[in-house]
Coordinates of C-alpha atoms and ligand atoms in Angstrom, one line a residue:
X1 CA -162.7 -59.4 -112.2
X2 CA -165.4 -60.0 -109.6
X3 CA -164.9 -63.2 -107.6
X4 CA -167.3 -66.0 -108.2
X5 CA -165.6 -68.9 -106.6
X6 CA -162.7 -69.9 -104.4
X7 CA -160.9 -73.0 -103.3
X8 CA -159.4 -73.8 -99.9
X9 CA -156.6 -76.1 -98.9
X10 CA -154.6 -77.0 -95.8
X11 CA -150.9 -77.8 -96.1
X12 CA -147.8 -78.6 -94.1
X13 CA -148.0 -80.2 -90.7
X14 CA -151.6 -80.4 -89.5
X15 CA -152.5 -78.1 -86.6
X16 CA -155.6 -78.1 -84.3
X17 CA -158.0 -75.5 -85.6
X18 CA -157.4 -76.1 -89.3
X19 CA -160.9 -77.6 -89.5
X20 CA -162.4 -74.5 -87.8
X21 CA -160.5 -72.3 -90.3
X22 CA -161.8 -74.4 -93.3
X23 CA -165.3 -74.1 -92.0
X24 CA -165.0 -70.4 -91.6
X25 CA -163.6 -69.9 -95.1
X26 CA -166.4 -72.1 -96.6
X27 CA -169.2 -70.5 -94.7
X28 CA -168.0 -67.0 -95.2
X29 CA -167.6 -67.6 -98.9
X30 CA -170.9 -69.3 -99.4
X31 CA -172.5 -66.4 -97.4
X32 CA -171.1 -64.0 -100.0
X33 CA -172.6 -66.0 -102.8
X34 CA -169.4 -67.7 -104.0
X35 CA -169.0 -71.3 -105.2
X36 CA -166.5 -73.0 -102.9
X37 CA -164.1 -75.9 -103.6
X38 CA -162.0 -78.0 -101.2
X39 CA -158.7 -79.2 -102.4
X40 CA -157.7 -82.5 -100.7
X41 CA -154.1 -83.2 -99.7
X42 CA -152.6 -79.7 -100.0
X43 CA -150.5 -78.7 -103.0
X44 CA -150.0 -82.4 -104.0
X45 CA -153.7 -82.9 -104.2
X46 CA -154.0 -79.7 -106.2
X47 CA -151.4 -80.9 -108.7
X48 CA -153.4 -84.1 -109.1
X49 CA -156.7 -82.4 -109.4
X50 CA -158.2 -83.7 -106.1
X51 CA -160.8 -80.9 -106.0
X52 CA -164.5 -81.1 -105.0
X53 CA -167.2 -78.6 -104.4
X54 CA -168.1 -77.9 -100.8
X55 CA -171.5 -76.9 -99.3
X56 CA -172.3 -75.7 -95.9
X57 CA -173.1 -79.2 -94.7
X58 CA -169.8 -80.5 -95.8
X59 CA -168.1 -78.5 -93.1
X60 CA -170.7 -79.3 -90.4
X61 CA -169.5 -81.1 -87.3
X62 CA -165.8 -80.4 -87.9
X63 CA -165.3 -77.3 -85.8
X64 CA -164.3 -79.2 -82.7
X65 CA -162.2 -81.9 -84.5
X66 CA -158.4 -81.9 -84.6
X67 CA -156.4 -82.7 -87.8
X68 CA -157.8 -81.5 -91.1
X69 CA -160.7 -83.0 -93.1
X70 CA -159.1 -81.7 -96.3
X71 CA -156.0 -83.7 -95.3
X72 CA -152.5 -82.4 -95.8
X73 CA -149.2 -83.4 -97.4
X74 CA -145.6 -82.4 -97.6
X75 CA -144.9 -81.7 -101.3
X76 CA -141.5 -80.2 -102.1
X77 CA -142.1 -80.6 -105.8
X78 CA -144.4 -77.6 -105.7
X79 CA -141.3 -75.4 -105.7
X80 CA -141.0 -76.3 -109.4
X81 CA -142.4 -73.8 -111.9
X82 CA -143.8 -76.5 -114.2
X83 CA -145.8 -78.0 -111.3
X84 CA -147.0 -74.6 -110.3
X85 CA -148.1 -73.8 -113.8
X86 CA -149.9 -77.1 -114.2
X87 CA -151.7 -76.4 -110.9
X88 CA -152.8 -73.0 -112.1
X89 CA -154.2 -74.5 -115.3
X90 CA -156.1 -77.0 -113.2
X91 CA -157.6 -74.3 -111.0
X92 CA -158.6 -72.1 -114.0
X93 CA -159.9 -75.2 -115.8
X94 CA -162.2 -75.9 -112.9
X95 CA -163.5 -72.3 -112.9
X96 CA -161.8 -71.4 -109.6
X97 CA -161.0 -67.7 -109.2
X98 CA -159.0 -67.6 -106.0
X99 CA -157.4 -69.7 -103.3
X100 CA -157.2 -69.6 -99.5
X101 CA -154.1 -71.5 -98.3
X102 CA -154.0 -72.5 -94.7
X103 CA -150.7 -73.7 -93.2
X104 CA -147.2 -72.7 -92.1
X105 CA -144.3 -70.9 -93.8
X106 CA -143.9 -73.6 -96.5
X107 CA -147.6 -73.1 -97.3
X108 CA -147.1 -69.3 -97.6
X109 CA -144.3 -70.0 -100.1
X110 CA -146.6 -72.1 -102.2
X111 CA -149.3 -69.5 -102.0
X112 CA -146.8 -66.7 -103.0
X113 CA -145.7 -68.7 -106.0
X114 CA -149.3 -68.9 -107.3
X115 CA -149.8 -65.2 -106.5
X116 CA -146.7 -64.3 -108.6
X117 CA -148.2 -66.3 -111.5
X118 CA -151.2 -63.9 -111.3
X119 CA -153.6 -66.1 -109.3
X120 CA -155.4 -64.4 -106.4
X121 CA -154.3 -66.0 -103.1
X122 CA -154.6 -65.2 -99.4
X123 CA -152.8 -67.2 -96.7
X124 CA -154.0 -68.1 -93.2
X125 CA -151.2 -69.1 -90.7
X126 CA -151.7 -72.5 -89.0
X127 CA -148.8 -74.3 -87.5
X128 CA -148.0 -75.4 -84.0
X129 CA -144.5 -74.1 -84.4
X130 CA -145.5 -70.5 -84.3
X131 CA -142.7 -69.6 -86.7
X132 CA -144.8 -68.0 -89.3
X133 CA -143.7 -64.4 -89.8
X134 CA -146.4 -61.7 -89.6
X135 CA -148.7 -63.0 -86.9
X136 CA -148.3 -63.2 -83.1
X137 CA -150.1 -66.5 -83.1
X138 CA -150.7 -69.1 -85.7
X139 CA -153.8 -71.4 -85.5
X140 CA -152.9 -74.5 -83.5
X141 CA -150.2 -73.0 -81.2
X142 CA -152.5 -72.5 -78.2
X143 CA -153.9 -76.1 -78.3
X144 CA -150.4 -77.6 -78.7
X145 CA -149.2 -75.6 -75.7
X146 CA -152.1 -76.8 -73.7
X147 CA -151.3 -80.4 -74.7
X148 CA -147.7 -79.9 -73.6
X149 CA -148.8 -78.5 -70.3
X150 CA -151.1 -81.3 -69.6
X151 CA -148.3 -83.7 -70.2
X152 CA -145.8 -81.8 -68.1
X153 CA -148.3 -81.5 -65.2
X154 CA -148.6 -85.3 -65.3
X155 CA -144.9 -85.8 -65.5
X156 CA -144.4 -83.5 -62.5
X157 CA -146.6 -85.8 -60.4
X158 CA -144.5 -88.8 -61.1
X159 CA -141.3 -86.8 -60.9
X160 CA -142.1 -85.6 -57.4
X161 CA -143.0 -89.1 -56.3
X162 CA -139.7 -90.5 -57.4
X163 CA -137.4 -87.4 -56.8
X164 CA -136.6 -87.3 -60.5
X165 CA -135.9 -84.7 -63.1
X166 CA -137.7 -84.9 -66.4
X167 CA -136.3 -83.7 -69.7
X168 CA -139.3 -83.0 -71.9
X169 CA -138.7 -82.5 -75.7
X170 CA -141.2 -80.4 -77.6
X171 CA -141.7 -80.0 -81.3
X172 CA -141.2 -76.6 -83.1
X173 CA -138.7 -77.5 -85.8
X174 CA -136.1 -74.6 -85.8
X175 CA -138.2 -72.3 -83.6
X176 CA -138.1 -72.3 -79.8
X177 CA -141.6 -70.7 -79.2
X178 CA -143.4 -73.9 -78.1
X179 CA -140.6 -74.9 -75.7
X180 CA -140.2 -71.4 -74.3
X181 CA -143.9 -70.8 -73.7
X182 CA -144.4 -74.2 -72.1
X183 CA -141.2 -73.7 -70.0
X184 CA -142.7 -70.5 -68.6
X185 CA -146.2 -71.8 -68.1
X186 CA -145.2 -75.2 -66.6
X187 CA -142.6 -73.6 -64.2
X188 CA -139.7 -75.5 -65.7
X189 CA -136.3 -75.2 -64.1
X190 CA -134.7 -74.6 -67.5
X191 CA -135.7 -74.3 -71.1
X192 CA -133.4 -75.0 -74.1
X193 CA -134.2 -73.4 -77.4
X194 CA -132.4 -73.0 -80.7
X195 CA -132.3 -69.2 -80.4
X196 CA -130.3 -69.3 -77.2
X197 CA -127.4 -71.6 -76.6
X198 CA -127.1 -73.3 -73.2
X199 CA -124.7 -76.0 -72.1
X200 CA -125.4 -79.1 -70.1
X201 CA -123.3 -77.5 -67.3
X202 CA -125.8 -74.6 -67.1
X203 CA -128.7 -77.1 -66.9
X204 CA -126.8 -79.0 -64.2
X205 CA -126.5 -75.8 -62.2
X206 CA -130.2 -75.2 -62.4
X207 CA -131.0 -78.8 -61.4
X208 CA -128.5 -78.8 -58.6
X209 CA -129.8 -75.6 -57.2
X210 CA -133.4 -76.9 -57.4
X211 CA -132.3 -80.0 -55.4
X212 CA -130.5 -77.8 -52.8
X213 CA -133.6 -75.6 -52.4
X214 CA -135.5 -78.7 -51.4
X215 CA -137.4 -79.3 -54.6
X216 CA -138.6 -82.8 -55.1
X217 CA -138.5 -82.7 -58.9
X218 CA -137.1 -80.7 -61.8
X219 CA -138.5 -80.1 -65.3
X220 CA -136.2 -79.3 -68.2
X221 CA -138.0 -78.4 -71.5
X222 CA -135.9 -78.9 -74.6
X223 CA -137.0 -77.7 -78.1
X224 CA -136.4 -80.3 -80.8
X225 CA -134.4 -77.6 -82.6
X226 CA -132.0 -77.0 -79.7
X227 CA -128.4 -77.9 -80.3
X228 CA -128.5 -80.2 -77.3
X229 CA -131.3 -82.6 -77.8
X230 CA -133.1 -84.4 -74.9
X231 CA -131.3 -87.8 -75.0
X232 CA -127.8 -86.2 -75.4
X233 CA -128.5 -83.9 -72.5
X234 CA -129.7 -86.9 -70.3
X235 CA -126.4 -88.7 -71.0
X236 CA -124.3 -85.8 -69.9
X237 CA -126.5 -85.0 -66.8
X238 CA -126.6 -88.7 -65.7
X239 CA -122.8 -88.6 -65.4
X240 CA -122.8 -85.6 -63.1
X241 CA -124.7 -87.1 -60.0
X242 CA -127.0 -84.2 -59.3
X243 CA -129.3 -85.7 -56.7
X244 CA -132.1 -86.5 -59.2
X245 CA -132.4 -89.4 -61.5
X246 CA -133.2 -88.3 -65.1
X247 CA -135.9 -89.5 -67.5
X248 CA -136.7 -88.3 -71.0
X249 CA -140.1 -87.8 -72.5
X250 CA -140.3 -86.9 -76.2
X251 CA -143.8 -85.6 -76.8
X252 CA -143.7 -85.9 -80.6
X253 CA -146.8 -85.9 -82.8
X254 CA -149.2 -86.0 -79.8
X255 CA -148.7 -82.2 -79.8
X256 CA -150.3 -81.9 -83.2
X257 CA -153.6 -83.6 -82.4
X258 CA -156.6 -83.0 -80.3
X259 CA -159.6 -80.8 -80.1
X260 CA -158.8 -77.2 -80.8
X261 CA -158.9 -74.8 -77.8
X262 CA -161.5 -72.0 -77.7
X263 CA -158.6 -69.6 -78.5
X264 CA -157.7 -71.5 -81.6
X265 CA -161.3 -71.8 -82.8
X266 CA -161.8 -68.1 -82.4
X267 CA -158.6 -67.3 -84.2
X268 CA -159.6 -69.7 -87.0
X269 CA -163.0 -68.0 -87.3
X270 CA -161.4 -64.5 -87.4
X271 CA -158.7 -65.4 -89.9
X272 CA -160.9 -67.5 -92.1
X273 CA -163.5 -64.8 -92.5
X274 CA -160.8 -62.1 -92.9
X275 CA -159.1 -64.2 -95.7
X276 CA -162.4 -64.4 -97.7
X277 CA -163.1 -60.7 -97.2
X278 CA -159.7 -59.7 -98.4
X279 CA -160.1 -61.8 -101.5
X280 CA -163.6 -60.2 -102.1
X281 CA -161.9 -56.8 -101.9
X282 CA -159.6 -57.8 -104.6
X283 CA -156.5 -58.3 -102.4
X284 CA -154.0 -61.1 -103.1
X285 CA -150.5 -62.1 -102.1
X286 CA -151.1 -61.4 -98.4
X287 CA -151.4 -63.5 -95.3
X288 CA -154.0 -62.5 -92.7
X289 CA -152.5 -62.4 -89.2
X290 CA -152.9 -61.2 -85.6
X291 CA -150.9 -58.4 -84.1
X292 CA -151.9 -58.1 -80.5
X293 CA -151.3 -55.1 -78.3
X294 CA -148.4 -55.0 -75.9
X295 CA -148.8 -55.2 -72.1
X296 CA -149.9 -51.8 -71.0
X297 CA -150.8 -49.9 -67.8
X298 CA -154.3 -48.6 -67.5
X299 CA -155.4 -46.0 -64.9
X300 CA -157.4 -47.6 -62.1
X301 CA -159.7 -44.7 -62.4
X302 CA -160.7 -46.1 -65.8
X303 CA -160.5 -49.8 -64.9
X304 CA -162.7 -49.3 -61.9
X305 CA -165.3 -47.1 -63.5
X306 CA -165.7 -48.2 -67.1
X307 CA -166.8 -51.5 -68.5
X308 CA -165.4 -53.5 -71.4
X309 CA -168.0 -54.3 -74.0
X310 CA -167.8 -57.4 -76.2
X311 CA -166.6 -56.8 -79.7
X312 CA -169.6 -56.8 -81.9
X313 CA -167.5 -58.0 -84.8
X314 CA -167.8 -61.4 -83.2
X315 CA -171.5 -61.1 -83.3
X316 CA -171.4 -60.5 -87.0
X317 CA -169.0 -63.5 -87.5
X318 CA -171.2 -65.8 -85.3
X319 CA -174.2 -65.1 -87.6
X320 CA -172.2 -65.5 -90.7
X321 CA -170.7 -68.9 -89.8
X322 CA -173.8 -70.5 -88.2
X323 CA -175.1 -71.6 -91.6
Ligands
F6P401 O1 -144.2 -78.0 -88.5 C1 -144.9 -78.8 -87.6 C2 -144.0 -80.0 -87.1 O2 -144.8 -80.7 -86.2 C3 -142.7 -79.6 -86.5 O3 -142.8 -79.1 -85.2 C4 -141.9 -80.9 -86.7 O4 -140.5 -80.6 -86.7 C5 -142.4 -81.4 -88.0 O5 -143.7 -80.8 -88.2 C6 -142.6 -82.9 -88.1 O6 -142.9 -83.2 -89.4 P1 -143.5 -84.6 -89.8 O7 -144.9 -84.7 -89.3 O8 -143.6 -84.5 -91.3 O9 -142.7 -85.6 -89.3

């Protein structure tokens, strides 16, 4: 069957760059002559038929906005086969041939369910947690990391002024990626993640040593999924008299908002276009993702004598999406 139309939805926790991905999907699909539909409020909106046709102008001015103009919802009921079948009838009834589902691991499960029922679906990973299997980075992670760093840089200012240690709790659900990356990039004394147990005693050692080395502050980053959460850790550290006073900052949903970074916008454009192109080729039941190369060593002979050219694939994408 040749594809004549597709729908797009965003689901799960919102992530900066979801709008850029929606725009990329819509414009790439329109550019290939498809009719495009937007589904409001994720799988819940799908089950309730909240579907409208989208044109190029409907996704104008959203590239730089956080959140998702299609809105999102958590909808555990979509795990039920009757709900899935009803959604499928609705999609087919509206003459929709395929779906692009943008979101995290739960979204991929919803997408898989529709694929298994014979409906063409491609997933696009977007979640600040970076816990979606099959991609090095999901859309939204880079922006969330930058939000965390901005906050920690500010906390460091006040921490130094008062000779304090700050315990900063990040989101990430059961995954330590956000905490770990922000720990490295903010120069934290210690980072607690769910994947690697650490005791309050170990944190105390790191803080005590920082104090002894003459540091005027200390930063401890704690993932929300770590077995020792920020407030519990503070209670234990307070009792140990380590030379610093402790304060807790729980960053919370501020990490999910804000203008997407250049990296997230680019990733959204690449994955959005790729999703449409996969569907046009007749593929279904896949998620488009990014697998970056490792850190490598390049001969200076080459680095000093050759030039890196821009990837002209971006030129093609820029033309396609500027409609
Ligand atoms: O999956 C994104 C995320 O922000 C997690 O990091 C967090 O645990 C969860 O969503 C919070 O969910 P809600 O916004 O439904 O409270």
